[in-house]
Amino acid sequence: MTDQTIAAIATAIGEAGIGIVRLSGSKALEIADQIFSSRQGLPPSSLPGYSARYGRVVDPETKRTVDEAVLLVMRAPRSYTGEDVVEFQCHGGVVVVQRILEMALRLGARLAEPGEFTKRAFLNGRIDLSQAEAVIDVVRSRTEASLELAVDQLEGSLSRRIGAIREHLYDLVVRVEAIIDYPEDDIPEMEMDEMAEVIQAGLAELERLLATADQGKVLREGLKAVITGKPNVGKSSLLNRLLDEQRALVTDIPGTTRDIIEEVLNLKGIPLRLIDTAGIRESADVVERLGVERAVQLWSEADLIIHVLDGSVPLTEEDFQILAQTKDKHRVVVINKSDLPRVWDLADLPQADLGGAKIVEISLLEGELDPVVDAILDLVMQGVVREGTSSQAIITRARHKAALEQAKGDLEQALETLTSGLPLDLISVGLQGALEHLGEITGETVRENVIDRIFAQFCIGK
Amino acid sequence: MSHRDRRYDVIVVGAGHAGCEAGLAAARLGKKTALLTFSLDNVALLPCNPSIGGSGKAALVREVDALGGEMGRICDAALMQGRMLNTRKGPAVQSLRVQLDRKLYQRRMKYVLETTPNLFLKEGLVTRLLVEQGRVVGVKLRDGTTLYAPVVILATGTYLDSVIHIGDVRYSGAPQGQHPAIELAQSLRNLLPIVRFKTGTPPRVNLRSLDYSKLAKLEGENPLEGFSFETGSIEIEQVPCWVTYTNEATHAIIRDNLHRAALYSGAITGTGPRYCPSIESKVVQFPDRTGHQVFIEPEGWETNEGYLSGLSTSLPAEVQVELLQTIPGLENVEIMRWAYAIEYDCLDPFFLDSSLMTKEIWGLFCAGQINGTSGYEEAAAQGIVAGINAARLLDGESPITIPRSQAYIGVLIDDLVTKGTTEPYRMMTSRAEHRLYLRMDNADARLTPLGYQVGLIGEERYAAFQAKQEQIAQEVERLKRTPVGGDAETNAILRELGTTELRHGITMAELLRRPEISYDQLGRLCDLPDLPQNVRSSVEILVKYEGYLRKQQAAIERFEKLESRLLPQDLDYTKLRGLSREAVERLTLVKPRSLGQAARISGVSPADINVLVIYLETQKRSEG
Ligand SMILES: Nc1nc2c(ncn2[C@@H]2O[C@H](COP(=O)(O)OP(=O)(O)OP(=O)(O)O)[C@@H](O)[C@H]2O)c(=O)[nH]1
Ligand SMILES: [Mg+2]
């Protein structure tokens, strides 16, 4: 059971300081060789136990440097787990840590179960018998935390979206199985095209899911956060404050920003692509008009819209229009210039168009930035990483991603089997496999569900 | 009665399909075995369809045969019609289904029982099971005699306190006008937990009353590969079955009389099988269906009785007549036996271990419908395992446990003892994780070595088995070595066969992997050795689906790793720290044999499995 190499993020995300990715197992060093290059050019597998090296983590596919890192090597049996252990320690925050984990998984490691390092340590005799009960507690408590998480996610968007694919696959599998197990009952045969269609639709949805999976997106390229508002409300000021540098030009002339400005920002471990845009208004100026058009277009591409309002001047038609047109988006509404006297209040905003927006009031000129940062993080956490996030959150998600990928592989196999004209029982291997992998995310027993559904859907038996 | 007549090694109660296999296995393994039945005229009765096999079930019959059981041979001898089902749906799910002469089946089986050394077939109604200090010691019969044995196998089928319902009429009774086992049921209730199940049968009719011009004819396949390894090909003049459909008029009558159906009036409380619904359930549950299929199956060579498969019902007799008359071809039907529903006691299989012995009472085995299964094939499969394990118990040998990954028998027993059952359990291929491996064609390869090792397969049969395996292996090898193609002559033939031409040479095996090419067609391109049909089809499957089968084998190896981590049977789960309360309860009840089995118990989470892994390790270390 312990012949697989396991990997996990060993530090909680969101925490300041270093991030650690740990690998344990017979392939740990081999994997390290492929992604770590030390200053001296020595591969990790040539290092003795208990040694540390400084170097670069390089993605073997793109050959690009991911980050600089310290590599720790501990050799079996003199390591925590009793197996070969490799640790990558780096400063780059969640994104880097996640990238390293993904590379390790790609190179053949398997994601560690909760408490699995400790369990291996015990099984390999590195932890004393008297500590066995403590080990059980660790395994138990961590697993329970992850179960809780699973329940949370069950209600979450991922599960809902998997739900749709699952239903279609169930329909298909149930029909296939009914046809196979009740050959003498008159169940309509499956047409090849019909099956291919369902599988292809499932594949497409899985691909969409994998591509846009909030987590994957956040971690690979960052959330796209678009700052919008009418002219002169303080959009560029907000960008500058968040970046903590004078990136965009700020003047008291409305229409200062005429094009888009994009910057990447690491907000407490969450990468954001922050985009400042031209103020929205009718303009005679061609350049400005193009800028406004571009800004409006960006709304639809945004993961998050930060709508800035000026509390010191009366609301205008532009403010209302923006509110109405962005109401389907995740939004933070920033009421700026709180250092000046307020000339309107919240009740003046059309409540119907406010939706679930987080509303904060600040002064970008002299106030603290925390309310805005917290509002953004809140939204991100809700949709992506849970509040009170721990290493578990992201691990569970990496597990989900792996499960989705396996399901996809199975469906591809089923499709290939189908299109090469092979029979139903071979096609069903891939279909059932896909369902079972999706079932890993939701924690259900697929085989029994299929049988139940056969009886519920078909009038069979004599 | 002399003393000698009253002492046995093994007593089998009930001579149905489980009892017959159990008795034969125990006797053939050298145990002095008494096989008791109410009536010697009802041995190996097929009270439902006169039919055996079908999806999942056919593989069970082949497996029983591969282990050295009798069912396959008797089926082949009593066959009236046979067909291979699912032939176009793939290698793993092809299954033989045969119509049998009910009486011939019984006579053949009875003769085998009567002529088997060590086996004593006797008429006798068991009224009580004798248990002393947690061990079974014998059984008491109605005639006052007591038979003694250290091992008793209960195979009482649907007879335990059975009640027959025909509409509003209800009486204590058993299939085919027999008697229920009421006292025995009472005696068992004091010992073991009981659940109540129900099932039903359709009316039997006189075939001369049918209008065949309105029925569709269903012919068998001739010749046909039989169930038993020993039979080979069967070539006889087969009889057809017939098909018709119910219609809206039938359904209207059923709806109007629903309140009089025992199933709906509340008269029946037992749980029925979903896969074997009565016609009234079908009409209620699927109101959109305008017709339901009815198979008319002849019951024997020398009888004109016919079985109306698909019309099982608990409606009153006069309604049965009325509804049959609405069905095309049955307008003038003469009913010979009424349809009935039957309710009976069975045991909760949680109280068995994987050897089919009860956990509480040493020496007491249970097999067949008493364990909550349905079907002749499921019964026979349990019977042979119980018989083998009874003999092994007496010899002080460890029981055989067939893994789920090796046979449907394994799936069946593991499902029963691990998950229990809330309805009569029927085998389906969908229940098996490794269906591609659990095929009909390789049942012998999967189980005959075990049958030989156990002692039920003799030298001669084993040698024949090995020769067949050798033939298969050699031919597969030969196809992988033999080149083909590249030349105009070959391409001409390929064109004729409707497949793509070859630009360069490949092997015969590669060519066979094309879905449109069959093994026999390779004969157009090279000389094929003269091999029996079953060898040729195995070769075809092994070559055609090699990639899939290899993957499945890898999955089986992963699966078996957990199965091989054994848990002590006396483990006190209440003493293990870290298990959830539900897990403690379920583990204590099931007493799983291995980590793999533990993981399949509902209510046992991965975290609980981790606790068990750690426990096993602490044990290992404190021993080592
Ligand atoms: N009093 C006060 N002035 C502010 C505050 N925030 C921004 N300003 C001023 O408002 C003016 C406009 O700020 P910008 O950040 O350029 O506004 P903008 O929305 O980017 O404007 P455009 O690019 O023209 O659309 C500048 O003079 C800022 O100094 C604030 O909180 N209080
Ligand atoms: Mg600006």
Tab-separated table of N, CA, C and O in Angstrom, chain B residues 256-303:
chain	number	residue	atom	x	y	z
B	256	ASP	N	-58.597	-2.070	-12.172
B	256	ASP	CA	-59.904	-2.187	-11.516
B	256	ASP	C	-59.875	-3.133	-10.329
B	256	ASP	O	-60.699	-3.034	-9.423
B	257	ASN	N	-58.950	-4.095	-10.364
B	257	ASN	CA	-58.959	-5.125	-9.319
B	257	ASN	C	-57.777	-5.022	-8.360
B	257	ASN	O	-57.551	-5.926	-7.562
B	258	LEU	N	-57.080	-3.904	-8.481
B	258	LEU	CA	-55.855	-3.748	-7.697
B	258	LEU	C	-56.078	-3.983	-6.202
B	258	LEU	O	-55.259	-4.599	-5.524
B	259	HIS	N	-57.234	-3.507	-5.722
B	259	HIS	CA	-57.518	-3.632	-4.292
B	259	HIS	C	-57.639	-5.097	-3.864
B	259	HIS	O	-57.600	-5.411	-2.695
B	260	ARG	N	-57.788	-5.990	-4.839
B	260	ARG	CA	-57.920	-7.401	-4.491
B	260	ARG	C	-56.596	-8.154	-4.628
B	260	ARG	O	-56.517	-9.352	-4.345
B	261	ALA	N	-55.572	-7.472	-5.111
B	261	ALA	CA	-54.260	-8.120	-5.235
B	261	ALA	C	-53.616	-8.162	-3.860
B	261	ALA	O	-53.558	-7.144	-3.172
B	262	ALA	N	-53.130	-9.314	-3.504
B	262	ALA	CA	-52.528	-9.467	-2.174
B	262	ALA	C	-51.403	-8.453	-1.965
B	262	ALA	O	-51.196	-7.943	-0.874
B	263	LEU	N	-50.697	-8.129	-3.053
B	263	LEU	CA	-49.580	-7.204	-2.950
B	263	LEU	C	-50.024	-5.791	-2.621
B	263	LEU	O	-49.282	-5.004	-2.070
B	264	TYR	N	-51.236	-5.450	-3.034
B	264	TYR	CA	-51.688	-4.080	-2.837
B	264	TYR	C	-52.740	-3.943	-1.740
B	264	TYR	O	-53.006	-2.860	-1.265
B	265	SER	N	-53.352	-5.056	-1.363
B	265	SER	CA	-54.389	-4.965	-0.342
B	265	SER	C	-53.786	-4.891	1.047
B	265	SER	O	-54.481	-4.703	2.017
B	266	GLY	N	-52.456	-5.076	1.120
B	266	GLY	CA	-51.812	-5.037	2.429
B	266	GLY	C	-51.701	-6.419	3.042
B	266	GLY	O	-51.158	-6.577	4.129
B	267	ALA	N	-52.190	-7.439	2.328
B	267	ALA	CA	-52.123	-8.795	2.874
B	267	ALA	C	-50.673	-9.272	2.966
B	267	ALA	O	-50.314	-10.025	3.850
B	268	ILE	N	-49.843	-8.814	2.017
B	268	ILE	CA	-48.444	-9.239	2.015
B	268	ILE	C	-47.580	-8.142	2.620
B	268	ILE	O	-47.676	-6.975	2.245
B	269	THR	N	-46.759	-8.516	3.570
B	269	THR	CA	-45.902	-7.519	4.198
B	269	THR	C	-44.449	-7.694	3.786
B	269	THR	O	-43.638	-6.799	3.934
B	270	GLY	N	-44.103	-8.866	3.267
B	270	GLY	CA	-42.701	-9.146	2.923
B	270	GLY	C	-42.195	-8.261	1.797
B	270	GLY	O	-42.974	-7.673	1.048
B	271	THR	N	-40.863	-8.175	1.691
B	271	THR	CA	-40.245	-7.362	0.646
B	271	THR	C	-40.051	-8.198	-0.608
B	271	THR	O	-39.511	-9.294	-0.542
B	272	GLY	N	-40.472	-7.656	-1.733
B	272	GLY	CA	-40.344	-8.402	-2.980
B	272	GLY	C	-39.200	-7.895	-3.811
B	272	GLY	O	-38.690	-6.810	-3.586
B	273	PRO	N	-38.769	-8.680	-4.781
B	273	PRO	CA	-37.658	-8.275	-5.630
B	273	PRO	C	-38.111	-7.278	-6.689
B	273	PRO	O	-39.163	-7.448	-7.295
B	274	ARG	N	-37.266	-6.254	-6.896
B	274	ARG	CA	-37.642	-5.245	-7.886
B	274	ARG	C	-37.476	-5.764	-9.302
B	274	ARG	O	-38.096	-5.283	-10.224
B	275	TYR	N	-36.583	-6.776	-9.443
B	275	TYR	CA	-36.306	-7.249	-10.801
B	275	TYR	C	-37.313	-8.286	-11.242
B	275	TYR	O	-37.244	-8.839	-12.312
B	276	CYS	N	-38.234	-8.624	-10.372
B	276	CYS	CA	-39.177	-9.672	-10.723
B	276	CYS	C	-40.552	-9.172	-10.321
B	276	CYS	O	-41.222	-9.765	-9.501
B	277	PRO	N	-40.968	-8.038	-10.880
B	277	PRO	CA	-42.202	-7.417	-10.420
B	277	PRO	C	-43.425	-8.186	-10.912
B	277	PRO	O	-43.395	-8.799	-11.970
B	278	SER	N	-44.468	-8.137	-10.147
B	278	SER	CA	-45.717	-8.732	-10.596
B	278	SER	C	-46.284	-7.840	-11.686
B	278	SER	O	-45.901	-6.669	-11.816
B	279	ILE	N	-47.193	-8.370	-12.464
B	279	ILE	CA	-47.779	-7.572	-13.541
B	279	ILE	C	-48.511	-6.366	-12.959
B	279	ILE	O	-48.471	-5.271	-13.531
B	280	GLU	N	-49.097	-6.520	-11.766
B	280	GLU	CA	-49.777	-5.361	-11.185
B	280	GLU	C	-48.766	-4.263	-10.797
B	280	GLU	O	-49.015	-3.086	-10.989
B	281	SER	N	-47.574	-4.671	-10.300
B	281	SER	CA	-46.564	-3.647	-9.994
B	281	SER	C	-46.111	-2.937	-11.261
B	281	SER	O	-45.908	-1.730	-11.273
B	282	LYS	N	-45.942	-3.693	-12.325
B	282	LYS	CA	-45.484	-3.072	-13.575
B	282	LYS	C	-46.511	-2.049	-14.063
B	282	LYS	O	-46.141	-0.967	-14.514
B	283	VAL	N	-47.780	-2.418	-13.972
B	283	VAL	CA	-48.827	-1.516	-14.455
B	283	VAL	C	-48.900	-0.265	-13.578
B	283	VAL	O	-49.050	0.850	-14.078
B	284	VAL	N	-48.729	-0.449	-12.280
B	284	VAL	CA	-48.798	0.701	-11.381
B	284	VAL	C	-47.568	1.598	-11.545
B	284	VAL	O	-47.672	2.816	-11.634
B	285	GLN	N	-46.397	0.968	-11.608
B	285	GLN	CA	-45.171	1.778	-11.619
B	285	GLN	C	-44.850	2.389	-12.978
B	285	GLN	O	-44.152	3.392	-13.045
B	286	PHE	N	-45.301	1.769	-14.021
B	286	PHE	CA	-45.003	2.298	-15.349
B	286	PHE	C	-46.304	2.513	-16.123
B	286	PHE	O	-46.583	1.808	-17.102
B	287	PRO	N	-47.097	3.492	-15.659
B	287	PRO	CA	-48.436	3.695	-16.231
B	287	PRO	C	-48.385	4.073	-17.712
B	287	PRO	O	-49.382	3.903	-18.418
B	288	ASP	N	-47.246	4.571	-18.198
B	288	ASP	CA	-47.169	4.994	-19.591
B	288	ASP	C	-47.010	3.828	-20.562
B	288	ASP	O	-47.237	3.979	-21.757
B	289	ARG	N	-46.560	2.709	-20.035
B	289	ARG	CA	-46.345	1.568	-20.932
B	289	ARG	C	-47.686	1.008	-21.385
B	289	ARG	O	-48.551	0.718	-20.582
B	290	THR	N	-47.815	0.843	-22.705
B	290	THR	CA	-49.095	0.343	-23.206
B	290	THR	C	-49.085	-1.172	-23.350
B	290	THR	O	-50.113	-1.767	-23.654
B	291	GLY	N	-47.914	-1.784	-23.179
B	291	GLY	CA	-47.872	-3.241	-23.269
B	291	GLY	C	-46.665	-3.796	-22.543
B	291	GLY	O	-45.613	-3.155	-22.516
B	292	HIS	N	-46.823	-4.965	-21.945
B	292	HIS	CA	-45.697	-5.636	-21.311
B	292	HIS	C	-45.522	-6.998	-21.960
B	292	HIS	O	-46.493	-7.690	-22.259
B	293	GLN	N	-44.225	-7.355	-22.104
B	293	GLN	CA	-43.896	-8.591	-22.797
B	293	GLN	C	-44.299	-9.829	-21.986
B	293	GLN	O	-44.166	-9.843	-20.771
B	294	VAL	N	-44.787	-10.848	-22.689
B	294	VAL	CA	-45.080	-12.130	-22.035
B	294	VAL	C	-44.383	-13.226	-22.835
B	294	VAL	O	-44.568	-13.329	-24.044
B	295	PHE	N	-43.527	-13.997	-22.162
B	295	PHE	CA	-42.877	-15.147	-22.800
B	295	PHE	C	-43.655	-16.394	-22.427
B	295	PHE	O	-43.949	-16.604	-21.251
B	296	ILE	N	-43.947	-17.200	-23.411
B	296	ILE	CA	-44.631	-18.454	-23.111
B	296	ILE	C	-43.608	-19.576	-23.254
B	296	ILE	O	-43.061	-19.807	-24.329
B	297	GLU	N	-43.303	-20.221	-22.131
B	297	GLU	CA	-42.232	-21.202	-22.113
B	297	GLU	C	-42.798	-22.592	-21.850
B	297	GLU	O	-43.492	-22.790	-20.860
B	298	PRO	N	-42.477	-23.547	-22.717
B	298	PRO	CA	-42.939	-24.918	-22.477
B	298	PRO	C	-42.228	-25.502	-21.258
B	298	PRO	O	-41.078	-25.195	-21.007
B	299	GLU	N	-42.935	-26.362	-20.529
B	299	GLU	CA	-42.368	-26.869	-19.290
B	299	GLU	C	-41.698	-28.232	-19.433
B	299	GLU	O	-41.037	-28.685	-18.503
B	300	GLY	N	-41.894	-28.875	-20.559
B	300	GLY	CA	-41.238	-30.181	-20.695
B	300	GLY	C	-41.588	-30.860	-21.997
B	300	GLY	O	-42.506	-30.440	-22.720
B	301	TRP	N	-40.801	-31.919	-22.309
B	301	TRP	CA	-41.033	-32.681	-23.533
B	301	TRP	C	-42.373	-33.400	-23.480
B	301	TRP	O	-43.044	-33.568	-24.475
B	302	GLU	N	-42.715	-33.881	-22.299
B	302	GLU	CA	-43.869	-34.763	-22.209
B	302	GLU	C	-45.018	-34.138	-21.446
B	302	GLU	O	-45.753	-34.807	-20.739
B	303	THR	N	-45.120	-32.828	-21.543
B	303	THR	CA	-46.245	-32.158	-20.906
B	303	THR	C	-46.698	-31.036	-21.819
B	303	THR	O	-45.910	-30.536	-22.631
